[in-house]
PDB file of N, CA and C in Angstrom:
ATOM      1  N   MET A 183      40.597  30.113 107.958  1.00 53.00           N
ATOM      2  CA  MET A 183      41.732  30.856 107.093  1.00 53.00           C
ATOM      3  C   MET A 183      41.226  31.062 105.768  1.00 53.00           C
ATOM      4  N   ASN A 184      41.811  32.109 105.163  1.00 66.00           N
ATOM      5  CA  ASN A 184      41.539  32.526 103.939  1.00 66.00           C
ATOM      6  C   ASN A 184      42.760  32.306 102.964  1.00 66.00           C
ATOM      7  N   ASN A 185      42.710  31.185 102.001  1.00 71.00           N
ATOM      8  CA  ASN A 185      43.864  30.792 101.096  1.00 71.00           C
ATOM      9  C   ASN A 185      43.434  31.193  99.879  1.00 71.00           C
ATOM     10  N   LYS A 186      42.619  32.071  99.466  1.00 70.00           N
ATOM     11  CA  LYS A 186      42.363  32.447  98.106  1.00 70.00           C
ATOM     12  C   LYS A 186      43.717  33.267  97.437  1.00 70.00           C
ATOM     13  N   GLY A 187      44.204  33.834  98.367  1.00 81.00           N
ATOM     14  CA  GLY A 187      45.359  34.593  97.672  1.00 81.00           C
ATOM     15  C   GLY A 187      46.507  33.534  97.412  1.00 81.00           C
ATOM     16  N   GLN A 188      46.711  32.638  98.353  1.00 86.00           N
ATOM     17  CA  GLN A 188      47.775  31.734  97.976  1.00 86.00           C
ATOM     18  C   GLN A 188      47.438  30.911  96.778  1.00 86.00           C
ATOM     19  N   THR A 189      46.201  30.598  96.608  1.00 84.00           N
ATOM     20  CA  THR A 189      45.899  29.799  95.478  1.00 84.00           C
ATOM     21  C   THR A 189      45.975  30.441  94.236  1.00 84.00           C
ATOM     22  N   LEU A 190      45.859  31.628  94.283  1.00 84.00           N
ATOM     23  CA  LEU A 190      45.899  32.586  92.992  1.00 84.00           C
ATOM     24  C   LEU A 190      47.428  32.551  92.698  1.00 84.00           C
ATOM     25  N   VAL A 191      48.289  32.827  93.406  1.00 87.00           N
ATOM     26  CA  VAL A 191      49.778  33.073  93.372  1.00 87.00           C
ATOM     27  C   VAL A 191      50.332  31.624  92.772  1.00 87.00           C
ATOM     28  N   ILE A 192      49.686  30.528  93.281  1.00 89.00           N
ATOM     29  CA  ILE A 192      50.103  29.190  92.782  1.00 89.00           C
ATOM     30  C   ILE A 192      49.591  29.003  91.362  1.00 89.00           C
ATOM     31  N   PHE A 193      48.573  29.432  91.146  1.00 88.00           N
ATOM     32  CA  PHE A 193      47.978  29.116  89.845  1.00 88.00           C
ATOM     33  C   PHE A 193      48.704  30.185  88.764  1.00 88.00           C
ATOM     34  N   VAL A 194      48.949  31.231  89.133  1.00 91.00           N
ATOM     35  CA  VAL A 194      49.810  32.285  88.115  1.00 91.00           C
ATOM     36  C   VAL A 194      51.166  31.605  87.867  1.00 91.00           C
ATOM     37  N   MET A 195      51.715  31.049  88.993  1.00 92.00           N
ATOM     38  CA  MET A 195      53.039  30.410  88.827  1.00 92.00           C
ATOM     39  C   MET A 195      53.076  29.233  87.922  1.00 92.00           C
ATOM     40  N   LEU A 196      51.884  28.455  88.010  1.00 94.00           N
ATOM     41  CA  LEU A 196      51.915  27.193  87.220  1.00 94.00           C
ATOM     42  C   LEU A 196      51.370  27.326  85.698  1.00 94.00           C
ATOM     43  N   LEU A 197      50.709  28.508  85.345  1.00 94.00           N
ATOM     44  CA  LEU A 197      50.112  28.797  84.286  1.00 94.00           C
ATOM     45  C   LEU A 197      51.048  28.702  83.051  1.00 94.00           C
ATOM     46  N   PRO A 198      52.365  29.280  83.131  1.00 91.00           N
ATOM     47  CA  PRO A 198      53.312  29.138  81.996  1.00 91.00           C
ATOM     48  C   PRO A 198      53.627  27.603  81.682  1.00 91.00           C
ATOM     49  N   PHE A 199      53.795  26.722  82.768  1.00 92.00           N
ATOM     50  CA  PHE A 199      54.078  25.439  82.688  1.00 92.00           C
ATOM     51  C   PHE A 199      53.036  24.665  82.071  1.00 92.00           C
ATOM     52  N   LEU A 200      51.680  24.929  82.511  1.00 93.00           N
ATOM     53  CA  LEU A 200      50.624  24.198  81.747  1.00 93.00           C
ATOM     54  C   LEU A 200      50.355  24.763  80.311  1.00 93.00           C
ATOM     55  N   CYS A 201      50.725  25.987  79.989  1.00 90.00           N
ATOM     56  CA  CYS A 201      50.739  26.426  78.539  1.00 90.00           C
ATOM     57  C   CYS A 201      51.841  25.848  77.664  1.00 90.00           C
ATOM     58  N   VAL A 202      52.884  25.572  78.306  1.00 87.00           N
ATOM     59  CA  VAL A 202      54.011  24.738  77.461  1.00 87.00           C
ATOM     60  C   VAL A 202      53.578  23.493  77.349  1.00 87.00           C
ATOM     61  N   ILE A 203      53.109  22.845  78.346  1.00 92.00           N
ATOM     62  CA  ILE A 203      52.617  21.349  78.101  1.00 92.00           C
ATOM     63  C   ILE A 203      51.800  21.249  77.157  1.00 92.00           C
ATOM     64  N   MET A 204      50.645  22.140  77.188  1.00 92.00           N
ATOM     65  CA  MET A 204      49.525  21.988  76.258  1.00 92.00           C
ATOM     66  C   MET A 204      50.131  22.191  74.718  1.00 92.00           C
ATOM     67  N   GLY A 205      51.035  23.238  74.474  1.00 89.00           N
ATOM     68  CA  GLY A 205      51.502  23.533  73.309  1.00 89.00           C
ATOM     69  C   GLY A 205      52.391  22.425  72.792  1.00 89.00           C
ATOM     70  N   TYR A 206      53.172  21.587  73.733  1.00 88.00           N
ATOM     71  CA  TYR A 206      53.899  20.393  73.331  1.00 88.00           C
ATOM     72  C   TYR A 206      52.827  19.260  72.629  1.00 88.00           C
ATOM     73  N   VAL A 207      51.864  19.147  73.554  1.00 93.00           N
ATOM     74  CA  VAL A 207      50.886  18.048  72.966  1.00 93.00           C
ATOM     75  C   VAL A 207      50.257  18.337  71.704  1.00 93.00           C
ATOM     76  N   VAL A 208      49.921  19.762  71.556  1.00 91.00           N
ATOM     77  CA  VAL A 208      49.228  20.268  70.357  1.00 91.00           C
ATOM     78  C   VAL A 208      50.242  19.893  69.104  1.00 91.00           C
ATOM     79  N   GLU A 209      51.480  20.244  69.314  1.00 90.00           N
ATOM     80  CA  GLU A 209      52.573  20.200  68.317  1.00 90.00           C
ATOM     81  C   GLU A 209      52.745  18.916  67.863  1.00 90.00           C
ATOM     82  N   LYS A 210      52.985  17.913  68.863  1.00 92.00           N
ATOM     83  CA  LYS A 210      53.236  16.448  68.632  1.00 92.00           C
ATOM     84  C   LYS A 210      51.895  15.951  67.908  1.00 92.00           C
ATOM     85  N   CYS A 211      50.842  16.097  68.348  1.00 94.00           N
ATOM     86  CA  CYS A 211      49.494  15.634  67.751  1.00 94.00           C
ATOM     87  C   CYS A 211      49.542  16.120  66.167  1.00 94.00           C
ATOM     88  N   TYR A 212      49.761  17.321  65.953  1.00 92.00           N
ATOM     89  CA  TYR A 212      49.801  17.764  64.573  1.00 92.00           C
ATOM     90  C   TYR A 212      50.762  17.098  63.842  1.00 92.00           C
ATOM     91  N   LEU A 213      52.070  16.956  64.146  1.00 92.00           N
ATOM     92  CA  LEU A 213      53.067  16.372  63.412  1.00 92.00           C
ATOM     93  C   LEU A 213      52.710  14.693  63.251  1.00 92.00           C
ATOM     94  N   LEU A 214      52.133  14.202  64.153  1.00 95.00           N
ATOM     95  CA  LEU A 214      51.781  12.951  63.784  1.00 95.00           C
ATOM     96  C   LEU A 214      50.600  12.678  62.858  1.00 95.00           C
ATOM     97  N   TYR A 215      49.697  13.567  62.823  1.00 95.00           N
ATOM     98  CA  TYR A 215      48.675  13.743  61.826  1.00 95.00           C
ATOM     99  C   TYR A 215      49.181  14.008  60.381  1.00 95.00           C
ATOM    100  N   GLN A 216      50.309  14.852  60.310  1.00 94.00           N
ATOM    101  CA  GLN A 216      51.103  15.101  59.136  1.00 94.00           C
ATOM    102  C   GLN A 216      51.845  13.883  58.512  1.00 94.00           C
ATOM    103  N   GLU A 217      52.555  13.171  59.552  1.00 95.00           N
ATOM    104  CA  GLU A 217      52.959  11.917  59.329  1.00 95.00           C
ATOM    105  C   GLU A 217      52.282  10.844  58.828  1.00 95.00           C
ATOM    106  N   ARG A 218      51.024  10.697  59.483  1.00 96.00           N
ATOM    107  CA  ARG A 218      49.997   9.642  58.967  1.00 96.00           C
ATOM    108  C   ARG A 218      49.339  10.018  57.582  1.00 96.00           C
ATOM    109  N   SER A 219      49.190  11.486  57.334  1.00 95.00           N
ATOM    110  CA  SER A 219      48.745  11.881  56.158  1.00 95.00           C
ATOM    111  C   SER A 219      49.773  11.479  54.840  1.00 95.00           C
ATOM    112  N   LEU A 220      51.036  11.589  55.338  1.00 95.00           N
ATOM    113  CA  LEU A 220      52.126  11.404  54.193  1.00 95.00           C
ATOM    114  C   LEU A 220      52.120   9.934  54.065  1.00 95.00           C
ATOM    115  N   LYS A 221      51.906   9.053  55.142  1.00 95.00           N
ATOM    116  CA  LYS A 221      51.970   7.579  54.884  1.00 95.00           C
ATOM    117  C   LYS A 221      50.792   7.136  54.006  1.00 95.00           C
ATOM    118  N   ASN A 222      49.781   7.680  54.280  1.00 95.00           N
ATOM    119  CA  ASN A 222      48.576   7.267  53.305  1.00 95.00           C
ATOM    120  C   ASN A 222      48.789   7.727  51.930  1.00 95.00           C
ATOM    121  N   THR A 223      49.541   8.931  51.682  1.00 94.00           N
ATOM    122  CA  THR A 223      49.679   9.258  50.252  1.00 94.00           C
ATOM    123  C   THR A 223      50.761   8.333  49.740  1.00 94.00           C
ATOM    124  N   ALA A 224      51.591   7.799  50.432  1.00 94.00           N
ATOM    125  CA  ALA A 224      52.626   6.723  49.785  1.00 94.00           C
ATOM    126  C   ALA A 224      51.961   5.544  49.696  1.00 94.00           C
ATOM    127  N   SER A 225      51.118   5.266  50.526  1.00 93.00           N
ATOM    128  CA  SER A 225      50.200   3.907  50.218  1.00 93.00           C
ATOM    129  C   SER A 225      49.457   3.861  48.994  1.00 93.00           C
ATOM    130  N   ILE A 226      48.855   5.001  48.723  1.00 92.00           N
ATOM    131  CA  ILE A 226      48.074   5.214  47.460  1.00 92.00           C
ATOM    132  C   ILE A 226      48.922   5.116  46.326  1.00 92.00           C
ATOM    133  N   VAL A 227      50.040   5.911  46.400  1.00 92.00           N
ATOM    134  CA  VAL A 227      51.051   5.721  45.196  1.00 92.00           C
ATOM    135  C   VAL A 227      51.659   4.361  44.959  1.00 92.00           C
ATOM    136  N   CYS A 228      51.831   3.774  46.105  1.00 91.00           N
ATOM    137  CA  CYS A 228      52.279   2.407  46.032  1.00 91.00           C
ATOM    138  C   CYS A 228      51.371   1.413  45.338  1.00 91.00           C
ATOM    139  N   ARG A 229      50.103   1.443  45.841  1.00 90.00           N
ATOM    140  CA  ARG A 229      49.037   0.512  45.133  1.00 90.00           C
ATOM    141  C   ARG A 229      48.694   0.937  43.654  1.00 90.00           C
ATOM    142  N   TYR A 230      48.803   2.341  43.292  1.00 90.00           N
ATOM    143  CA  TYR A 230      48.865   2.828  41.982  1.00 90.00           C
ATOM    144  C   TYR A 230      49.844   2.254  41.163  1.00 90.00           C
ATOM    145  N   ALA A 231      51.136   2.097  41.738  1.00 89.00           N
ATOM    146  CA  ALA A 231      52.203   1.807  40.925  1.00 89.00           C
ATOM    147  C   ALA A 231      52.074   0.443  40.744  1.00 89.00           C
ATOM    148  N   LEU A 232      51.836  -0.426  41.651  1.00 87.00           N
ATOM    149  CA  LEU A 232      51.516  -1.837  41.376  1.00 87.00           C
ATOM    150  C   LEU A 232      50.525  -2.307  40.321  1.00 87.00           C
ATOM    151  N   ASP A 233      49.274  -1.533  40.381  1.00 85.00           N
ATOM    152  CA  ASP A 233      48.070  -1.661  39.557  1.00 85.00           C
ATOM    153  C   ASP A 233      48.544  -1.375  38.074  1.00 85.00           C
ATOM    154  N   THR A 234      49.259  -0.225  37.727  1.00 80.00           N
ATOM    155  CA  THR A 234      49.305   0.264  36.589  1.00 80.00           C
ATOM    156  C   THR A 234      50.708   0.379  35.984  1.00 80.00           C
ATOM    157  N   HIS A 235      51.743   0.063  36.736  1.00 70.00           N
ATOM    158  CA  HIS A 235      53.041   0.265  36.421  1.00 70.00           C
ATOM    159  C   HIS A 235      53.346   1.430  35.381  1.00 70.00           C
ATOM    160  N   LYS A 236      52.879   2.349  35.893  1.00 73.00           N
ATOM    161  CA  LYS A 236      53.064   4.004  35.255  1.00 73.00           C
ATOM    162  C   LYS A 236      54.474   4.260  35.244  1.00 73.00           C
ATOM    163  N   ASP A 237      54.783   5.343  34.496  1.00 83.00           N
ATOM    164  CA  ASP A 237      56.080   5.945  34.654  1.00 83.00           C
ATOM    165  C   ASP A 237      56.274   6.659  35.856  1.00 83.00           C
ATOM    166  N   LEU A 238      57.502   7.091  36.282  1.00 86.00           N
ATOM    167  CA  LEU A 238      57.684   7.849  37.431  1.00 86.00           C
ATOM    168  C   LEU A 238      57.068   9.265  37.559  1.00 86.00           C
ATOM    169  N   ASP A 239      56.797   9.864  36.459  1.00 88.00           N
ATOM    170  CA  ASP A 239      56.211  11.090  36.409  1.00 88.00           C
ATOM    171  C   ASP A 239      54.869  11.054  36.739  1.00 88.00           C
ATOM    172  N   SER A 240      54.155  10.110  36.334  1.00 89.00           N
ATOM    173  CA  SER A 240      52.806  10.063  36.724  1.00 89.00           C
ATOM    174  C   SER A 240      52.494   9.828  38.128  1.00 89.00           C
ATOM    175  N   LEU A 241      53.517   8.802  38.622  1.00 89.00           N
ATOM    176  CA  LEU A 241      53.523   8.511  40.168  1.00 89.00           C
ATOM    177  C   LEU A 241      53.692   9.680  41.126  1.00 89.00           C
ATOM    178  N   GLN A 242      54.739  10.448  40.543  1.00 90.00           N
ATOM    179  CA  GLN A 242      55.159  11.761  41.237  1.00 90.00           C
ATOM    180  C   GLN A 242      54.000  12.917  41.236  1.00 90.00           C
ATOM    181  N   GLN A 243      53.251  12.914  40.050  1.00 91.00           N
ATOM    182  CA  GLN A 243      52.061  13.789  39.914  1.00 91.00           C
ATOM    183  C   GLN A 243      50.892  13.280  40.888  1.00 91.00           C
ATOM    184  N   LEU A 244      50.832  12.076  40.829  1.00 90.00           N
ATOM    185  CA  LEU A 244      49.799  11.565  42.041  1.00 90.00           C
ATOM    186  C   LEU A 244      50.148  11.736  43.399  1.00 90.00           C
ATOM    187  N   ALA A 245      51.261  11.854  43.621  1.00 91.00           N
ATOM    188  CA  ALA A 245      51.865  12.055  44.980  1.00 91.00           C
ATOM    189  C   ALA A 245      51.500  13.796  45.303  1.00 91.00           C
ATOM    190  N   LEU A 246      51.971  14.492  44.466  1.00 91.00           N
ATOM    191  CA  LEU A 246      51.952  15.715  44.403  1.00 91.00           C
ATOM    192  C   LEU A 246      50.483  16.324  44.701  1.00 91.00           C
ATOM    193  N   GLU A 247      49.407  15.468  43.937  1.00 92.00           N
ATOM    194  CA  GLU A 247      47.987  15.924  43.863  1.00 92.00           C
ATOM    195  C   GLU A 247      47.528  15.713  45.357  1.00 92.00           C
ATOM    196  N   ASN A 248      47.880  14.770  46.017  1.00 91.00           N
ATOM    197  CA  ASN A 248      47.691  14.391  47.361  1.00 91.00           C
ATOM    198  C   ASN A 248      48.305  15.362  48.394  1.00 91.00           C
ATOM    199  N   ASP A 249      49.608  15.708  48.359  1.00 89.00           N
ATOM    200  CA  ASP A 249      50.214  16.589  49.174  1.00 89.00           C
ATOM    201  C   ASP A 249      51.344  17.380  48.512  1.00 89.00           C
ATOM    202  N   ARG A 250      50.940  18.653  48.158  1.00 91.00           N
ATOM    203  CA  ARG A 250      51.845  19.609  47.368  1.00 91.00           C
ATOM    204  C   ARG A 250      52.984  20.058  47.957  1.00 91.00           C
ATOM    205  N   ASN A 251      53.437  19.709  49.144  1.00 91.00           N
ATOM    206  CA  ASN A 251      54.517  20.071  49.874  1.00 91.00           C
ATOM    207  C   ASN A 251      55.539  19.037  49.951  1.00 91.00           C
ATOM    208  N   ILE A 252      55.294  17.676  49.215  1.00 92.00           N
ATOM    209  CA  ILE A 252      56.451  16.753  49.120  1.00 92.00           C
ATOM    210  C   ILE A 252      57.586  17.459  48.299  1.00 92.00           C
ATOM    211  N   GLN A 253      58.805  17.130  49.086  1.00 93.00           N
ATOM    212  CA  GLN A 253      60.095  17.584  48.505  1.00 93.00           C
ATOM    213  C   GLN A 253      60.909  16.615  47.813  1.00 93.00           C
ATOM    214  N   GLU A 254      60.818  15.222  48.462  1.00 93.00           N
ATOM    215  CA  GLU A 254      61.591  14.261  47.941  1.00 93.00           C
ATOM    216  C   GLU A 254      60.562  13.137  47.688  1.00 93.00           C
ATOM    217  N   PHE A 255      60.992  12.572  46.444  1.00 93.00           N
ATOM    218  CA  PHE A 255      60.023  11.385  46.063  1.00 93.00           C
ATOM    219  C   PHE A 255      60.840  10.412  45.260  1.00 93.00           C
ATOM    220  N   GLN A 256      60.922   9.142  45.789  1.00 92.00           N
ATOM    221  CA  GLN A 256      61.682   8.043  45.242  1.00 92.00           C
ATOM    222  C   GLN A 256      60.809   6.804  45.138  1.00 92.00           C
ATOM    223  N   VAL A 257      61.136   6.038  44.136  1.00 91.00           N
ATOM    224  CA  VAL A 257      60.204   4.892  43.781  1.00 91.00           C
ATOM    225  C   VAL A 257      61.240   3.689  43.419  1.00 91.00           C
ATOM    226  N   VAL A 258      61.155   2.530  44.076  1.00 89.00           N
ATOM    227  CA  VAL A 258      62.017   1.480  43.820  1.00 89.00           C
ATOM    228  C   VAL A 258      61.247   0.468  43.571  1.00 89.00           C
ATOM    229  N   PHE A 259      61.345  -0.139  42.445  1.00 87.00           N
ATOM    230  CA  PHE A 259      60.697  -1.364  41.822  1.00 87.00           C
ATOM    231  C   PHE A 259      61.666  -2.552  42.024  1.00 87.00           C
ATOM    232  N   SER A 260      61.127  -3.709  42.319  1.00 83.00           N
ATOM    233  CA  SER A 260      61.779  -4.976  42.567  1.00 83.00           C
ATOM    234  C   SER A 260      62.123  -5.314  41.259  1.00 83.00           C
ATOM    235  N   ASP A 261      63.038  -6.300  41.034  1.00 81.00           N
ATOM    236  CA  ASP A 261      63.477  -6.862  39.772  1.00 81.00           C
ATOM    237  C   ASP A 261      62.240  -7.529  38.994  1.00 81.00           C
ATOM    238  N   ASP A 262      61.501  -8.131  39.592  1.00 81.00           N
ATOM    239  CA  ASP A 262      60.247  -8.679  39.031  1.00 81.00           C
ATOM    240  C   ASP A 262      59.014  -7.980  38.887  1.00 81.00           C
ATOM    241  N   GLN A 263      59.207  -6.649  39.505  1.00 77.00           N
ATOM    242  CA  GLN A 263      58.062  -5.803  39.149  1.00 77.00           C
ATOM    243  C   GLN A 263      56.824  -6.101  40.056  1.00 77.00           C
ATOM    244  N   LYS A 264      57.147  -6.911  41.132  1.00 83.00           N
ATOM    245  CA  LYS A 264      55.915  -7.336  42.327  1.00 83.00           C
ATOM    246  C   LYS A 264      56.020  -6.612  43.397  1.00 83.00           C
ATOM    247  N   GLU A 265      57.149  -5.991  43.578  1.00 89.00           N
ATOM    248  CA  GLU A 265      57.138  -5.074  44.915  1.00 89.00           C
ATOM    249  C   GLU A 265      57.740  -3.599  44.569  1.00 89.00           C
ATOM    250  N   VAL A 266      57.099  -2.779  45.257  1.00 90.00           N
ATOM    251  CA  VAL A 266      57.364  -1.307  45.091  1.00 90.00           C
ATOM    252  C   VAL A 266      57.682  -0.650  46.462  1.00 90.00           C
ATOM    253  N   GLU A 267      58.717   0.134  46.482  1.00 93.00           N
ATOM    254  CA  GLU A 267      59.054   0.740  47.743  1.00 93.00           C
ATOM    255  C   GLU A 267      58.880   2.320  47.498  1.00 93.00           C
ATOM    256  N   ILE A 268      58.213   3.130  48.165  1.00 93.00           N
ATOM    257  CA  ILE A 268      57.883   4.504  47.881  1.00 93.00           C
ATOM    258  C   ILE A 268      58.534   5.217  49.206  1.00 93.00           C
ATOM    259  N   LEU A 269      59.229   6.170  48.981  1.00 95.00           N
ATOM    260  CA  LEU A 269      59.939   7.151  49.953  1.00 95.00           C
ATOM    261  C   LEU A 269      59.432   8.575  49.681  1.00 95.00           C
ATOM    262  N   LEU A 270      58.635   9.285  50.720  1.00 95.00           N
ATOM    263  CA  LEU A 270      58.327  10.632  50.634  1.00 95.00           C
ATOM    264  C   LEU A 270      59.016  11.417  51.572  1.00 95.00           C
ATOM    265  N   MET A 271      59.235  12.507  51.688  1.00 96.00           N
ATOM    266  CA  MET A 271      59.812  13.479  52.622  1.00 96.00           C
ATOM    267  C   MET A 271      59.299  14.810  52.313  1.00 96.00           C
ATOM    268  N   LYS A 272      58.946  15.451  53.329  1.00 94.00           N
ATOM    269  CA  LYS A 272      58.542  16.851  53.400  1.00 94.00           C
ATOM    270  C   LYS A 272      58.880  17.658  54.689  1.00 94.00           C
ATOM    271  N   GLU A 273      59.071  18.937  54.643  1.00 92.00           N
ATOM    272  CA  GLU A 273      59.330  19.701  55.777  1.00 92.00           C
ATOM    273  C   GLU A 273      58.069  20.401  56.224  1.00 92.00           C
ATOM    274  N   GLN A 274      57.755  20.320  57.332  1.00 90.00           N
ATOM    275  CA  GLN A 274      56.411  20.978  57.972  1.00 90.00           C
ATOM    276  C   GLN A 274      56.791  21.765  59.147  1.00 90.00           C
ATOM    277  N   SER A 275      56.313  22.936  59.001  1.00 87.00           N
ATOM    278  CA  SER A 275      56.366  23.839  60.146  1.00 87.00           C
ATOM    279  C   SER A 275      55.390  23.481  61.272  1.00 87.00           C
ATOM    280  N   GLY A 276      55.741  23.564  62.333  1.00 83.00           N
ATOM    281  CA  GLY A 276      54.647  23.280  63.385  1.00 83.00           C
ATOM    282  C   GLY A 276      53.684  24.414  63.851  1.00 83.00           C
ATOM    283  N   ILE A 277      52.684  24.059  64.428  1.00 82.00           N
ATOM    284  CA  ILE A 277      51.635  25.300  64.795  1.00 82.00           C
ATOM    285  C   ILE A 277      52.256  25.991  65.898  1.00 82.00           C
ATOM    286  N   VAL A 278      52.659  25.431  66.986  1.00 80.00           N
ATOM    287  CA  VAL A 278      53.176  26.239  68.131  1.00 80.00           C
ATOM    288  C   VAL A 278      54.543  26.599  67.959  1.00 80.00           C
ATOM    289  N   SER A 279      55.468  25.903  67.537  1.00 76.00           N
ATOM    290  CA  SER A 279      56.986  26.248  67.251  1.00 76.00           C
ATOM    291  C   SER A 279      57.004  27.440  66.407  1.00 76.00           C
ATOM    292  N   GLU A 280      56.009  27.388  65.421  1.00 72.00           N
ATOM    293  CA  GLU A 280      55.950  28.600  64.556  1.00 72.00           C
ATOM    294  C   GLU A 280      55.881  30.055  65.266  1.00 72.00           C
ATOM    295  N   TRP A 281      55.090  29.960  66.276  1.00 75.00           N
ATOM    296  CA  TRP A 281      54.779  31.239  66.961  1.00 75.00           C
ATOM    297  C   TRP A 281      56.312  31.580  67.719  1.00 75.00           C
ATOM    298  N   ILE A 282      57.102  30.628  68.310  1.00 75.00           N
ATOM    299  CA  ILE A 282      58.067  30.770  69.179  1.00 75.00           C
ATOM    300  C   ILE A 282      59.184  30.957  68.431  1.00 75.00           C
ATOM    301  N   ARG A 283      59.511  30.163  67.552  1.00 74.00           N
ATOM    302  CA  ARG A 283      60.708  30.220  66.547  1.00 74.00           C
ATOM    303  C   ARG A 283      60.434  29.338  65.285  1.00 74.00           C
ATOM    304  N   LYS A 284      60.962  29.974  64.200  1.00 71.00           N
ATOM    305  CA  LYS A 284      60.643  29.475  62.846  1.00 71.00           C
ATOM    306  C   LYS A 284      61.358  28.054  62.612  1.00 71.00           C
ATOM    307  N   LYS A 285      60.902  27.015  63.256  1.00 78.00           N
ATOM    308  CA  LYS A 285      61.449  25.763  63.111  1.00 78.00           C
ATOM    309  C   LYS A 285      60.552  24.754  62.179  1.00 78.00           C
ATOM    310  N   THR A 286      61.234  24.080  61.339  1.00 86.00           N
ATOM    311  CA  THR A 286      60.468  23.102  60.598  1.00 86.00           C
ATOM    312  C   THR A 286      61.002  21.880  61.072  1.00 86.00           C
ATOM    313  N   TYR A 287      60.109  20.928  60.827  1.00 90.00           N
ATOM    314  CA  TYR A 287      60.410  19.460  60.973  1.00 90.00           C
ATOM    315  C   TYR A 287      60.551  18.711  59.754  1.00 90.00           C
ATOM    316  N   GLU A 288      61.324  17.636  59.623  1.00 93.00           N
ATOM    317  CA  GLU A 288      61.397  16.919  58.525  1.00 93.00           C
ATOM    318  C   GLU A 288      60.515  15.613  58.725  1.00 93.00           C
ATOM    319  N   ILE A 289      59.487  15.318  57.858  1.00 94.00           N
ATOM    320  CA  ILE A 289      58.780  14.121  58.097  1.00 94.00           C
ATOM    321  C   ILE A 289      58.996  13.294  56.898  1.00 94.00           C
ATOM    322  N   LYS A 290      59.578  12.035  56.979  1.00 96.00           N
ATOM    323  CA  LYS A 290      59.806  10.958  56.151  1.00 96.00           C
ATOM    324  C   LYS A 290      59.307   9.672  56.344  1.00 96.00           C
ATOM    325  N   VAL A 291      58.663   9.288  55.238  1.00 96.00           N
ATOM    326  CA  VAL A 291      57.996   8.004  55.416  1.00 96.00           C
ATOM    327  C   VAL A 291      58.511   7.013  54.256  1.00 96.00           C
ATOM    328  N   LYS A 292      58.530   5.752  54.520  1.00 95.00           N
ATOM    329  CA  LYS A 292      58.949   4.841  53.630  1.00 95.00           C
ATOM    330  C   LYS A 292      57.798   3.698  53.743  1.00 95.00           C
ATOM    331  N   VAL A 293      57.179   3.212  52.568  1.00 93.00           N
ATOM    332  CA  VAL A 293      56.198   2.352  52.553  1.00 93.00           C
ATOM    333  C   VAL A 293      56.566   1.352  51.354  1.00 93.00           C
ATOM    334  N   SER A 294      56.323   0.045  51.622  1.00 92.00           N
ATOM    335  CA  SER A 294      56.623  -0.879  50.700  1.00 92.00           C
ATOM    336  C   SER A 294      55.246  -1.814  50.436  1.00 92.00           C
ATOM    337  N   CYS A 295      55.015  -2.116  49.279  1.00 89.00           N
ATOM    338  CA  CYS A 295      53.928  -3.055  48.994  1.00 89.00           C
ATOM    339  C   CYS A 295      54.127  -4.133  48.083  1.00 89.00           C
ATOM    340  N   MET A 296      53.518  -5.170  48.252  1.00 87.00           N
ATOM    341  CA  MET A 296      53.707  -6.269  47.202  1.00 87.00           C
ATOM    342  C   MET A 296      52.346  -6.442  46.614  1.00 87.00           C
ATOM    343  N   GLU A 297      52.418  -7.365  45.439  1.00 79.00           N
ATOM    344  CA  GLU A 297      51.269  -7.928  44.684  1.00 79.00           C
ATOM    345  C   GLU A 297      50.590  -9.103  45.491  1.00 79.00           C
TER     346      GLU A 297
END
């Protein structure tokens, strides 16, 4: 028997589902990469704040030099200045969802470090 025609029909029917699944995987990996990048930036700012005890403007400038899309920046020092908590937030558009609809994702990270 010749099943080439049936196989082609099944492939054509499954192709949209495969594209959607691949798009979801790419989108998720891209957003995880962006979150990891923002977390690394927060860690850099946190260590810098502990080492130098600089003012908030220089800490914010350091964060913006590492990622210029940061929209929210908060620094909380403990009472004894030995612990710092950094909160960074940015909105990131996805790769695949940008083609389909103009959706942005909110990425928020909170990092605390101690001496």
